[in-house]
Phi, psi and omega in degrees: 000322187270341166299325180290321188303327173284353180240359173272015171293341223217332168255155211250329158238169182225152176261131186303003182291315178284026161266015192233028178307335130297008172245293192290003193252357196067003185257003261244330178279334205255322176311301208276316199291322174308308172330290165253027162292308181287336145295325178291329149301325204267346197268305193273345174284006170305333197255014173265187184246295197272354152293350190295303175304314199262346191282307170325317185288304178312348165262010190300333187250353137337295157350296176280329187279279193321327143340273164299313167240106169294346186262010180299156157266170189253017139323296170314298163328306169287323170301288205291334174294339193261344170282330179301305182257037166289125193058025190237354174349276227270346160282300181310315170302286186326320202271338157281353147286333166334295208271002182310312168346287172287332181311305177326272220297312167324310191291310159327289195256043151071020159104314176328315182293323171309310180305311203278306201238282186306322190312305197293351158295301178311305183300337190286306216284315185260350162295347177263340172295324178273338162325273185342297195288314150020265167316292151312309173288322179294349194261324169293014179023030182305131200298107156122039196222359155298332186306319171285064200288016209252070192290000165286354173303300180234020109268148123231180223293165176300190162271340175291299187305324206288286197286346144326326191233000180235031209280330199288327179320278192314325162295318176287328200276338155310305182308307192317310194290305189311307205275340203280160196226135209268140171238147179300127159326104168316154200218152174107188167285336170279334157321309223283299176305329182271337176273328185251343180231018183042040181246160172222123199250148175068204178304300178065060196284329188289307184329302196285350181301301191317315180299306166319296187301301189285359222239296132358282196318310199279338161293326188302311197300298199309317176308306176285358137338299172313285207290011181264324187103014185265025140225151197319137199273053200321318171319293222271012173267152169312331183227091192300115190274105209288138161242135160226184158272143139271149189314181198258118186106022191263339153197050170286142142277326169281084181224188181235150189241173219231143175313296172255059167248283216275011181260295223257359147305004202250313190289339194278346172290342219233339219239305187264004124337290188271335126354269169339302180295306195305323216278323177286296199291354189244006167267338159277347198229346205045359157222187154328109193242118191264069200279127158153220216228312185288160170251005163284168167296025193225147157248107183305347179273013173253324160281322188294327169300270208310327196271302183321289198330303192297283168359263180301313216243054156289353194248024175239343187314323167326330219233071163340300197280343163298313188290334172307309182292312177307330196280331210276337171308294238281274184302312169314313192284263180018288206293293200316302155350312185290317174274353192268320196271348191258345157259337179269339183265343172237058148054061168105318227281150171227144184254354187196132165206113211249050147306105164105356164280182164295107202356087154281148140246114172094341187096023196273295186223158174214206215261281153356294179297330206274339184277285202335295168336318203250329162275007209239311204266016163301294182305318174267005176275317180281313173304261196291323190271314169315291197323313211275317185282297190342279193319300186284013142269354181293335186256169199288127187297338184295319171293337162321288169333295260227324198291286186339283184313294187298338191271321199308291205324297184326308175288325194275339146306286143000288204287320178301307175307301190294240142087318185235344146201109204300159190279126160193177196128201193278136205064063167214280165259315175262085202231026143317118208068033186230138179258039203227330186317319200235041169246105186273000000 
C-alpha cells in the first residue's frame, strides 16, 4: 500500500502489479524480516510506560523506508526510522491528532466513513509527511538517508533515461504498431456472447483473433506509457523490477472463458469455499465442521457468485470501482435469495445468520459480508480467474471435458440427496452458540 501511495504521488498510472510489489521485486522474505522485526520491538517496548508511547512515533517511517528500498535491513530501517524522527515525534502526535475527529466519526458509523473516505485520506496525509521528513533529511546529509535512493519516486526520468533503460520496450512497440493488423469485432451470437457475458463457446477463432488483437492494442499503450513517463520506471528502481511484452491472454481480464474453464472454475470456487469455512470452524471449534447444505467438498454459493461476477458484470471490468460495487449487490442478492429459498424449502432451517452484525437485513446479509463480496470479487476478476482459464487451457481440452461431465454428475447427486436430505447438525444448522454460526 505505501508503495502505490508513493509512486501515485508523482504517476499518472499504477500497474495492476504493484499489488504483488514484494513477489515482483523478490524481496518480498527482507520485507516481512523488517516487518515483523519491527512489531517484536514495538511489542516488547510495550511493557515500558514511556517506550509504549514514544516508540511508535520513532518507528513511524519504517513502513516507508521499505516501501522505498526494499533491500534495506531491518536494523538499518529502524535506526534510520529513528534518526529521521528525532525531533519530528510530538509534530507527528499533533498531526495525528489532527485526525481525532475523523477517528470520532469512523467510530460512530461503524467503520463506514472510514472505508469511504478518511483511511484513505489519512494514508494519503502521512505519505506526504515522510516526503516532508524525507526530505529534511536528505538535504541535512543524516547519516543512512543515502539509502533512500529511489529518486524516480518524486521525479521522473527523462526522456534519455526512460529509453536508455527502455530501448527493447521502445523497439517492440514499433515493430508491434508497424506488423499489427486490425481484426473485426466478432459479430452474431458468438459476438454477442463473448462481448456482453465473456464466454466463448467451443474454439471460436474469431473470439480468440479479436482478443489476441485488443491484447495487442494494449501492451503497445502500456509500453508507451512507460517511455512517456505516466507510469513508474520499474528497471530504475533499487530493487529493479523485470518488464517484458507478455504472451498474449497471460494475465488481461478483459477476455472471454469458454464453457468448460467456467464449469470447473465454479467447482474450484466452490471447493476453495468450502475449504475456508471448515478451516474457520475448526480453528474456532476444533473440530471438523462439514458447512453448507451438500454432503460434498463444495458450497455452490461461492461458485456460483464467482462464475456470475464473470458473467453479468463482464462489461464493468474497465471500471474496478463499478464492478466492486456491482459484485457487492450481485452477490448480496445472491446470498440472501439463497438463505431466503434454503428456509422455505427446508421447514425453516437456516444454515447462516448475522442476526446482531452491523446492518444485516433479515440476519441474511450483512454490511461486513457484502465488502467482502465485493473485494473478493475484484480478486477473481482481475486476478484468480485469468491466472486459472491460463492454467486449465494448458490441459487437453477433451480431457478437460470428461475431469467437467464427472464432477457435474456428482454434484447433481449431491444436490438430489442433500434435497431430501440436507447437511445438517452442530455448526451447521445448529449453531447456537457456535462461532461458526455467522459464516456464509
Amino acid at each position: 500500500m505505501m508503495r502505490m501511495l508513493l509512486e501515485g504521488r508523482t504517476y499518472d498510472k499504477l500497474p495492476v502489479s504493484r499489488f504483488l510489489y514484494p513477489i515482483t521485486t523478490r524481496k518480498w522474505l527482507s520485507m516481512a524480516k523488517v516487518m515483523l522485526l519491527e512489531n517484536v520491538f514495538l511489542f516488547l517496548w510495550t511493557f515500558t510506560i514511556i517506550g509504549a508511547f514514544i516508540k511508535p512515533y520513532s518507528y513511524r517511517m519504517v513502513p516507508y523506508i521499505v516501501a522505498e528500498n526494499p533491500n534495506i535491513g531491518a536494523r538499518e530501517a529502524i535506526s534510520l526510522s529513528r534518526r529521521m524522527m528525532k525531533g519530528h515525534k510530538w509534530e507527528c502526535f499533533v498531526a495525528d491528532l489532527s485526525f481525532l475527529g475523523w477517528w470520532l466519526l469512523n467510530l460512530f458509523t461503524l467503520g463506514l466513513s472510514g472505508i469511504f473516505y478518511s483511511n484513505g485520506y489519512n494514508a494519503a496525509f502521512f505519505v506526504e509527511y515522510y516526503v516532508h521528513v524525507r526530505g529534511l533529511s536528505k538535504d541535512s546529509g543524516l547519516e543512512g538517508s543515502e539509502l533512500l535512493s529511489d529518486e524516480y519516486l518524486y521525479s521522473k526520468a527523462s526522456a534519455e533515461t526512460l529509453h536508455a533503460a527502455y530501448g527493447d520496450v521502445a523497439e517492440t512497440v514499433e515493430q508491434l504498431s508497424s506488423n499489427l493488423v486490425p481484426v473485426d469485432k466478432p459479430n452474431g451470437f458468438v459476438g454477442f456472447l463473448s462481448e456482453w457475458l465473456g464466454v466463448r463457446i467451443l474454439h471460436a477463432r474469431s473470439v480468440t483473433k479479436y482478443e489476441e488483437y485488443r491484447e495487442q492494442l494494449h501492451q503497445i499503450d502500456t509500453g508507451r506509457e512507460i517511455l512517456d513517463g505516466a507510469i513508474y520506471p520499474g528497471r530504475l528502481a533499487p530493487a529493479p523490477m523485470a518488464f517484458r511484452f507478455r504472451e498474449s491472454r497471460t494475465v488481461s481480464s478483459d477476455r472471454s472463458y469458454s464453457l468448460v474453464n467456467l464449469v470447473m472454475m465454479f467447482f474450484i470456487f466452490c471447493f476453495v469455499g468450502w475449504v475456508w469455512e471448515v478451516s474457520l470452524a475448526f480453528i474456532s471449534e476444533g473440530t471438523f465442521v462439514n458447512r453448507g447444505t451438500l454432503h460434498g467438498p463444495w458450497l455452490p454459493i461461492y461458485g456460483t457468485g464467482g462464475v456470475i461476477i464473470l458473467i453479468l458484470l463482464k462489461k464493468l471490468r474497465k471500471k474496478p470501482l463499478f464492478e466492486f460495487l456491482a459484485a457487492m449487490v450481485l452477490c448480496g442478492g445472491l446470498e440472501y435469495f439463497s438463505s431466503w429459498y434454503l428456509e422455505k424449502t427446508h421447514g425453516g432451517q437456516r444454515w447462516w445468520d448475522y442476526t446482531g452484525y452491523f446492518l444485516n437485513l433479515n440476519g441474511r446479509i450483512c454490511a461486513e459480508g457484502l465488502l467482502t463480496f465485493g473485494l473478493g470479487g475484484l480478486a477473481i476478476v482481475y486476478l484468480l480467474a485469468p491466472a486459472l482459464d491460463n492454467l486449465l487451457s494448458r490441459i487437453d481440452t477433451r480431457k478437460l471435458t470428461v475431469v467437467a461431465v464427472v464432477l457435474l454428475a456428482f454434484y447433481c447427486v449431491d444436490q438430489a440427496y442433500s434435497a431430501q436430505h440436507p447437511n445438517i447438525g452442530a455448526g451447521i444448522t445448529d449453531y447456537k452458540g457456535s462461532a461458526t454460526s455467522q459464516v456464509s
